[in-house]
Amino acid sequence: MMGDQKQMAVFKRVFLCYLLHYLVIIPAALITYFWLPDFPGPTATMEVTSSWFLNLWTRYDSGWYYDIIKSGYTAKSVAFFPLYPFTVKLFSRLLDVHPVAVGLIISNLAFFGLLWFLYKLVQREFGTGAAQKATLYYALFPTGIFFSAMYTESMFMFFVLGAFYFAGERKWTAAGLMGGLAALTRNLGVYLFISLGYLYLKQADFRLRNFKLNSFALGLIPLGLAVYMLYLHVHFNDAFAFVHAQKYWNRELVFPLAALVNSGIKESGPSFVFLSLLLVAVFRLPPHYWIYYAFMLLIPMSMGVKWEGEIRLFAMLRYILPCFPAMIILAKWGRFKFLNYSILTLFICGLVFFTALFVKGFFIA
């Protein structure tokens, strides 16, 4: 009975964070759509359903996923990993519902799930206070609009946080499965093998004799990537087609700081902030967290885009979203009321601002 009460208390706290997210983005989206003029500059909107409300949440990369669902992969679209469009297509056909509606349902259900795993994860290791703040900050993160839109962010982070949670519980079969599904959702998911591999070594006291059969579950993570590579080999005769497709976006592998110095404030600002938080995480968080954090941040920073003869960062406002250990650092600082209120004010204002930009079709990331 006591356990049920605790679970219900967790559910209420997580649901409140979840609800607050929508109490910010939905009014912001409606006000923007009905009353604000179009913004200057290039924009892109999608009118793929008969519902203007559903169309609000489909922009830019949503179009790529929609095209994959409707028409299959091309040499360019193979850069987008398959689990999200496959799942949307499957349930769209089973339920006879428009793919956009299904995609949004999946994203928003996964959003609640990732907040649940984040709360439980942080509560277990850092306490209830930190869990409440980290979950609230993540729910109100300035570019959290991508969690509710037809994007892969929610599904990816649901699997990532699930993998971390189950690994901490020593439930390695579940952790490996979640990690493998993350690797099928986004290309960066495969790097969970390294961070969770370190955690397994730590749990085994770094002694080979302490390894158990459950260590093989870690192999499910690279297996997720291998499944997609097999598909690409069969259908495109190129197992690395997802890598080669980067040329269509003029992406080049560079040293992270090289692209940072050439980028404007929109890309360099969040990159610098999260680099600073990464340095804090190295000293304040267990290694498996900052190892994961480093991969999630530094690899996107290493894939610069050639623009006007210079290599610049691209879409970092979205690519920083998987860096959830930063929320733990902020939650630790949030025990001071002034910092807590400052973070919440900044995040809510940012979420309103970026929601407005997103709805109007302005490119955020």
Short mmCIF file of C-alpha atoms in Angstrom, two decimals:
data_model
loop_
_atom_site.label_atom_id
_atom_site.label_comp_id
_atom_site.label_asym_id
_atom_site.label_seq_id
_atom_site.Cartn_x
_atom_site.Cartn_y
_atom_site.Cartn_z
CA MET A 1 0.00 0.00 0.00
CA MET A 2 2.82 2.39 0.93
CA GLY A 3 4.54 1.61 -2.37
CA ASP A 4 1.37 2.41 -4.31
CA GLN A 5 1.05 5.75 -2.53
CA LYS A 6 4.63 6.64 -3.39
CA GLN A 7 4.09 5.74 -7.03
CA MET A 8 0.95 7.86 -7.12
CA ALA A 9 2.86 10.78 -5.61
CA VAL A 10 5.52 10.42 -8.31
CA PHE A 11 2.84 10.23 -10.99
CA LYS A 12 1.21 13.44 -9.75
CA ARG A 13 4.51 15.32 -9.69
CA VAL A 14 5.51 14.15 -13.15
CA PHE A 15 2.07 14.83 -14.56
CA LEU A 16 2.15 18.37 -13.15
CA CYS A 17 5.43 19.02 -14.99
CA TYR A 18 3.92 17.47 -18.10
CA LEU A 19 0.80 19.63 -17.79
CA LEU A 20 2.79 22.83 -17.23
CA HIS A 21 4.59 22.20 -20.52
CA TYR A 22 1.29 22.31 -22.39
CA LEU A 23 -0.03 25.25 -20.38
CA VAL A 24 2.90 27.16 -21.87
CA ILE A 25 3.11 25.92 -25.44
CA ILE A 26 -0.58 25.63 -26.38
CA PRO A 27 -1.57 29.22 -25.49
CA ALA A 28 1.67 30.45 -27.06
CA ALA A 29 0.92 28.50 -30.24
CA LEU A 30 -2.69 29.68 -30.47
CA ILE A 31 -1.89 33.34 -29.83
CA THR A 32 0.90 33.18 -32.39
CA TYR A 33 -1.22 31.44 -35.00
CA PHE A 34 -4.29 33.68 -34.72
CA TRP A 35 -2.96 37.09 -33.75
CA LEU A 36 0.73 37.55 -34.57
CA PRO A 37 1.84 38.57 -38.08
CA ASP A 38 4.17 36.37 -40.08
CA PHE A 39 7.83 36.78 -39.20
CA PRO A 40 10.26 38.15 -41.77
CA GLY A 41 12.71 35.81 -43.44
CA PRO A 42 12.41 32.29 -44.87
CA THR A 43 9.81 30.08 -43.23
CA ALA A 44 8.30 26.65 -43.86
CA THR A 45 4.97 25.23 -42.80
CA MET A 46 3.27 21.93 -43.60
CA GLU A 47 -0.39 21.60 -44.52
CA VAL A 48 -0.59 17.82 -44.74
CA THR A 49 -3.78 17.29 -42.74
CA SER A 50 -7.21 18.91 -42.79
CA SER A 51 -6.68 20.06 -39.19
CA TRP A 52 -4.94 23.40 -38.74
CA PHE A 53 -4.18 22.44 -35.12
CA LEU A 54 -2.32 19.26 -36.09
CA ASN A 55 -0.46 21.14 -38.80
CA LEU A 56 0.95 23.54 -36.18
CA TRP A 57 3.25 20.82 -34.86
CA THR A 58 4.76 19.71 -38.18
CA ARG A 59 7.72 21.72 -39.42
CA TYR A 60 10.99 21.08 -41.26
CA ASP A 61 12.25 17.59 -40.26
CA SER A 62 8.64 16.54 -39.72
CA GLY A 63 8.36 16.65 -43.49
CA TRP A 64 11.18 14.18 -43.90
CA TYR A 65 9.53 11.72 -41.52
CA TYR A 66 6.21 12.20 -43.27
CA ASP A 67 7.79 11.51 -46.66
CA ILE A 68 9.48 8.36 -45.30
CA ILE A 69 6.14 7.15 -43.92
CA LYS A 70 4.31 7.81 -47.17
CA SER A 71 6.93 6.95 -49.79
CA GLY A 72 9.84 5.13 -48.14
CA TYR A 73 13.50 6.01 -47.99
CA THR A 74 15.63 7.85 -50.55
CA ALA A 75 19.39 8.30 -50.70
CA LYS A 76 18.98 11.59 -48.81
CA SER A 77 16.35 10.64 -46.24
CA VAL A 78 18.30 7.60 -44.96
CA ALA A 79 20.01 10.07 -42.62
CA PHE A 80 16.81 9.86 -40.54
CA PHE A 81 16.77 6.65 -38.52
CA PRO A 82 13.82 4.28 -38.93
CA LEU A 83 12.12 3.45 -35.62
CA TYR A 84 9.98 6.59 -35.36
CA PRO A 85 8.64 6.60 -38.95
CA PHE A 86 8.22 2.81 -38.87
CA THR A 87 6.20 2.98 -35.63
CA VAL A 88 4.04 5.84 -36.93
CA LYS A 89 3.40 4.02 -40.20
CA LEU A 90 2.52 0.78 -38.42
CA PHE A 91 -0.04 2.31 -36.04
CA SER A 92 -1.39 4.63 -38.71
CA ARG A 93 -2.31 1.61 -40.80
CA LEU A 94 -3.56 -0.48 -37.88
CA LEU A 95 -5.78 2.31 -36.55
CA ASP A 96 -6.58 3.89 -39.92
CA VAL A 97 -5.56 7.30 -38.54
CA HIS A 98 -3.59 10.01 -40.31
CA PRO A 99 0.19 9.58 -39.79
CA VAL A 100 0.57 13.10 -38.39
CA ALA A 101 -2.02 12.42 -35.67
CA VAL A 102 -0.32 9.13 -34.81
CA GLY A 103 3.11 10.74 -34.82
CA LEU A 104 1.99 13.45 -32.42
CA ILE A 105 0.32 10.94 -30.11
CA ILE A 106 3.50 8.85 -30.00
CA SER A 107 5.68 11.90 -29.36
CA ASN A 108 3.49 13.20 -26.55
CA LEU A 109 3.07 9.84 -24.85
CA ALA A 110 6.83 9.31 -25.04
CA PHE A 111 7.28 12.78 -23.56
CA PHE A 112 5.40 11.76 -20.43
CA GLY A 113 7.39 8.53 -20.30
CA LEU A 114 10.74 10.28 -20.51
CA LEU A 115 9.75 12.69 -17.72
CA TRP A 116 8.74 9.68 -15.61
CA PHE A 117 12.10 7.97 -16.14
CA LEU A 118 13.99 11.21 -15.51
CA TYR A 119 12.18 11.77 -12.22
CA LYS A 120 12.74 8.20 -11.02
CA LEU A 121 16.37 8.26 -12.12
CA VAL A 122 17.25 11.53 -10.42
CA GLN A 123 15.21 10.71 -7.30
CA ARG A 124 17.07 7.44 -6.84
CA GLU A 125 20.52 9.00 -7.10
CA PHE A 126 20.16 12.63 -6.04
CA GLY A 127 16.98 12.89 -3.98
CA THR A 128 13.38 13.99 -4.39
CA GLY A 129 14.10 17.71 -4.45
CA ALA A 130 16.57 17.39 -7.32
CA ALA A 131 14.17 15.07 -9.16
CA GLN A 132 11.33 17.58 -8.97
CA LYS A 133 13.47 20.43 -10.26
CA ALA A 134 15.26 18.45 -12.98
CA THR A 135 11.93 17.15 -14.32
CA LEU A 136 10.33 20.59 -14.23
CA TYR A 137 13.31 22.23 -15.94
CA TYR A 138 13.31 19.60 -18.67
CA ALA A 139 9.56 19.93 -19.22
CA LEU A 140 9.93 23.70 -19.60
CA PHE A 141 13.20 23.69 -21.52
CA PRO A 142 13.21 26.55 -24.07
CA THR A 143 13.32 24.29 -27.12
CA GLY A 144 11.14 21.61 -25.55
CA ILE A 145 8.62 22.29 -28.32
CA PHE A 146 10.41 19.47 -30.16
CA PHE A 147 9.21 17.04 -27.50
CA SER A 148 5.60 17.73 -28.51
CA ALA A 149 6.06 18.08 -32.27
CA MET A 150 6.35 15.42 -34.96
CA TYR A 151 10.04 14.85 -34.20
CA THR A 152 12.04 11.98 -32.71
CA GLU A 153 13.22 13.80 -29.58
CA SER A 154 10.60 12.34 -27.23
CA MET A 155 10.94 8.77 -28.44
CA PHE A 156 14.73 8.94 -28.38
CA MET A 157 14.90 10.35 -24.86
CA PHE A 158 12.27 7.91 -23.61
CA PHE A 159 14.57 5.05 -24.60
CA VAL A 160 17.73 6.81 -23.39
CA LEU A 161 16.37 7.61 -19.94
CA GLY A 162 14.77 4.20 -19.71
CA ALA A 163 18.13 2.62 -20.47
CA PHE A 164 19.84 4.67 -17.74
CA TYR A 165 17.09 3.91 -15.24
CA PHE A 166 17.11 0.14 -15.78
CA ALA A 167 20.91 0.03 -15.83
CA GLY A 168 20.97 1.69 -12.43
CA GLU A 169 18.52 -0.97 -11.23
CA ARG A 170 20.89 -3.63 -12.64
CA LYS A 171 18.14 -4.77 -15.00
CA TRP A 172 20.52 -5.08 -17.89
CA THR A 173 18.24 -6.91 -20.31
CA ALA A 174 15.75 -4.06 -20.14
CA ALA A 175 18.54 -1.49 -20.28
CA GLY A 176 20.08 -3.13 -23.34
CA LEU A 177 16.72 -3.34 -25.09
CA MET A 178 15.99 0.33 -24.43
CA GLY A 179 19.47 1.24 -25.62
CA GLY A 180 19.05 -0.77 -28.80
CA LEU A 181 15.76 0.97 -29.54
CA ALA A 182 17.46 4.33 -28.94
CA ALA A 183 20.10 3.36 -31.50
CA LEU A 184 17.31 2.59 -33.98
CA THR A 185 15.75 6.00 -33.32
CA ARG A 186 18.74 8.33 -33.60
CA ASN A 187 22.30 7.78 -34.76
CA LEU A 188 23.74 8.96 -31.43
CA GLY A 189 21.91 6.22 -29.56
CA VAL A 190 24.71 3.74 -30.19
CA TYR A 191 27.01 5.72 -27.88
CA LEU A 192 24.97 4.54 -24.94
CA PHE A 193 27.06 1.39 -25.26
CA ILE A 194 30.08 3.30 -23.95
CA SER A 195 28.45 5.18 -21.07
CA LEU A 196 26.38 2.22 -19.90
CA GLY A 197 29.33 -0.08 -20.50
CA TYR A 198 31.29 2.00 -18.01
CA LEU A 199 28.42 1.72 -15.52
CA TYR A 200 28.42 -2.07 -15.90
CA LEU A 201 32.16 -2.16 -15.25
CA LYS A 202 31.64 -0.04 -12.16
CA GLN A 203 28.90 -2.33 -10.86
CA ALA A 204 31.29 -5.26 -11.45
CA ASP A 205 34.04 -3.43 -9.51
CA PHE A 206 36.06 -3.41 -12.75
CA ARG A 207 36.76 -7.12 -12.35
CA LEU A 208 36.19 -9.56 -15.17
CA ARG A 209 35.31 -12.36 -12.76
CA ASN A 210 32.27 -10.36 -11.64
CA PHE A 211 30.80 -10.26 -15.13
CA LYS A 212 27.53 -12.15 -15.55
CA LEU A 213 25.53 -13.34 -18.52
CA ASN A 214 23.53 -10.12 -18.38
CA SER A 215 26.61 -8.30 -19.70
CA PHE A 216 25.67 -9.61 -23.15
CA ALA A 217 22.57 -7.41 -23.00
CA LEU A 218 24.85 -4.46 -23.72
CA GLY A 219 25.26 -5.95 -27.18
CA LEU A 220 21.65 -5.05 -27.93
CA ILE A 221 22.70 -1.41 -28.21
CA PRO A 222 25.03 -1.74 -31.23
CA LEU A 223 22.63 -4.39 -32.56
CA GLY A 224 20.06 -1.63 -33.02
CA LEU A 225 22.42 0.21 -35.33
CA ALA A 226 23.41 -3.04 -37.04
CA VAL A 227 19.76 -3.76 -37.92
CA TYR A 228 19.47 -0.44 -39.72
CA MET A 229 22.82 -0.94 -41.46
CA LEU A 230 21.64 -4.35 -42.69
CA TYR A 231 18.50 -2.73 -44.09
CA LEU A 232 20.59 -0.11 -45.88
CA HIS A 233 22.89 -2.77 -47.27
CA VAL A 234 19.97 -4.75 -48.65
CA HIS A 235 18.04 -1.80 -50.11
CA PHE A 236 20.82 0.62 -51.05
CA ASN A 237 23.87 -1.65 -51.26
CA ASP A 238 25.53 0.67 -48.76
CA ALA A 239 25.47 -0.14 -45.04
CA PHE A 240 26.86 3.32 -44.28
CA ALA A 241 24.35 5.20 -46.43
CA PHE A 242 23.20 7.17 -43.35
CA VAL A 243 26.75 8.53 -43.05
CA HIS A 244 27.17 9.23 -46.75
CA ALA A 245 23.82 11.06 -46.80
CA GLN A 246 25.35 13.85 -44.71
CA LYS A 247 26.84 15.30 -47.89
CA TYR A 248 23.38 16.44 -48.94
CA TRP A 249 23.40 18.84 -45.98
CA ASN A 250 27.01 19.93 -46.62
CA ARG A 251 28.08 18.43 -43.32
CA GLU A 252 31.76 17.91 -42.62
CA LEU A 253 33.62 16.37 -39.69
CA VAL A 254 35.58 19.05 -37.84
CA PHE A 255 37.13 19.76 -34.46
CA PRO A 256 34.21 21.03 -32.30
CA LEU A 257 35.74 24.38 -31.37
CA ALA A 258 36.63 25.07 -35.01
CA ALA A 259 32.95 25.25 -35.97
CA LEU A 260 32.04 27.07 -32.75
CA VAL A 261 34.15 30.15 -33.50
CA ASN A 262 32.57 30.57 -36.96
CA SER A 263 28.99 30.35 -35.74
CA GLY A 264 26.51 33.05 -34.78
CA ILE A 265 25.02 33.48 -31.33
CA LYS A 266 22.04 31.23 -32.17
CA GLU A 267 24.37 28.22 -32.43
CA SER A 268 27.41 29.26 -30.40
CA GLY A 269 25.42 30.56 -27.41
CA PRO A 270 23.72 27.31 -26.34
CA SER A 271 26.84 25.34 -27.32
CA PHE A 272 29.02 27.43 -25.03
CA VAL A 273 26.52 27.20 -22.14
CA PHE A 274 26.25 23.43 -22.42
CA LEU A 275 30.02 23.05 -22.80
CA SER A 276 30.37 24.92 -19.52
CA LEU A 277 27.80 22.68 -17.87
CA LEU A 278 29.66 19.65 -19.23
CA LEU A 279 32.80 20.79 -17.43
CA VAL A 280 30.78 21.10 -14.22
CA ALA A 281 29.30 17.64 -14.79
CA VAL A 282 32.78 16.10 -15.00
CA PHE A 283 33.39 17.14 -11.40
CA ARG A 284 29.87 16.84 -10.00
CA LEU A 285 28.26 13.79 -11.64
CA PRO A 286 29.17 10.09 -11.87
CA PRO A 287 31.28 9.29 -14.96
CA HIS A 288 28.59 7.40 -16.89
CA TYR A 289 26.52 10.61 -16.96
CA TRP A 290 29.18 12.96 -18.23
CA ILE A 291 30.53 10.36 -20.69
CA TYR A 292 27.08 10.21 -22.25
CA TYR A 293 26.75 14.00 -22.05
CA ALA A 294 30.09 14.48 -23.84
CA PHE A 295 29.06 12.27 -26.75
CA MET A 296 25.63 13.91 -27.10
CA LEU A 297 27.16 17.39 -27.19
CA LEU A 298 30.54 17.05 -28.86
CA ILE A 299 29.52 14.84 -31.79
CA PRO A 300 26.89 17.30 -33.11
CA MET A 301 29.44 20.06 -32.57
CA SER A 302 31.88 18.04 -34.68
CA MET A 303 29.48 17.83 -37.63
CA GLY A 304 29.72 21.34 -39.02
CA VAL A 305 27.85 22.66 -42.03
CA LYS A 306 29.74 24.44 -44.81
CA TRP A 307 28.06 27.81 -45.30
CA GLU A 308 29.49 30.73 -47.28
CA GLY A 309 32.92 29.15 -47.26
CA GLU A 310 32.99 28.55 -43.49
CA ILE A 311 32.22 25.51 -41.34
CA ARG A 312 29.53 26.42 -38.82
CA LEU A 313 27.44 24.69 -36.21
CA PHE A 314 23.91 23.74 -37.15
CA ALA A 315 20.71 23.07 -35.19
CA MET A 316 22.41 23.07 -31.79
CA LEU A 317 19.25 24.40 -30.14
CA ARG A 318 17.73 20.98 -30.80
CA TYR A 319 20.84 18.86 -30.50
CA ILE A 320 21.41 19.94 -26.90
CA LEU A 321 18.08 18.43 -25.84
CA PRO A 322 19.50 14.92 -25.20
CA CYS A 323 21.99 16.38 -22.70
CA PHE A 324 19.76 15.64 -19.72
CA PRO A 325 22.64 15.52 -17.17
CA ALA A 326 22.74 19.32 -17.52
CA MET A 327 19.27 19.37 -15.90
CA ILE A 328 20.70 17.53 -12.91
CA ILE A 329 23.40 20.18 -12.52
CA LEU A 330 20.79 22.94 -12.76
CA ALA A 331 18.59 21.09 -10.26
CA LYS A 332 21.45 21.07 -7.78
CA TRP A 333 21.83 24.82 -8.19
CA GLY A 334 18.05 25.24 -8.06
CA ARG A 335 18.03 24.59 -4.33
CA PHE A 336 18.76 28.30 -4.05
CA LYS A 337 15.44 30.11 -4.53
CA PHE A 338 16.83 32.97 -6.58
CA LEU A 339 18.51 30.60 -9.04
CA ASN A 340 15.45 28.37 -9.18
CA TYR A 341 13.13 31.25 -10.05
CA SER A 342 15.67 32.66 -12.51
CA ILE A 343 15.97 29.34 -14.33
CA LEU A 344 12.18 28.90 -14.46
CA THR A 345 11.61 32.44 -15.72
CA LEU A 346 14.29 32.11 -18.40
CA PHE A 347 13.03 28.69 -19.50
CA ILE A 348 9.34 29.65 -19.66
CA CYS A 349 10.10 32.82 -21.64
CA GLY A 350 12.34 30.83 -23.96
CA LEU A 351 9.72 28.13 -24.46
CA VAL A 352 7.10 30.72 -25.38
CA PHE A 353 9.50 32.44 -27.77
CA PHE A 354 10.63 29.29 -29.58
CA THR A 355 7.10 27.90 -29.72
CA ALA A 356 6.03 31.09 -31.50
CA LEU A 357 8.92 30.80 -33.95
CA PHE A 358 8.16 27.13 -34.57
CA VAL A 359 4.46 27.72 -35.22
CA LYS A 360 5.24 30.48 -37.72
CA GLY A 361 7.57 28.14 -39.57
CA PHE A 362 10.76 29.94 -38.64
CA PHE A 363 13.77 27.59 -38.58
CA ILE A 364 14.91 26.94 -35.02
CA ALA A 365 16.89 23.75 -35.44
#
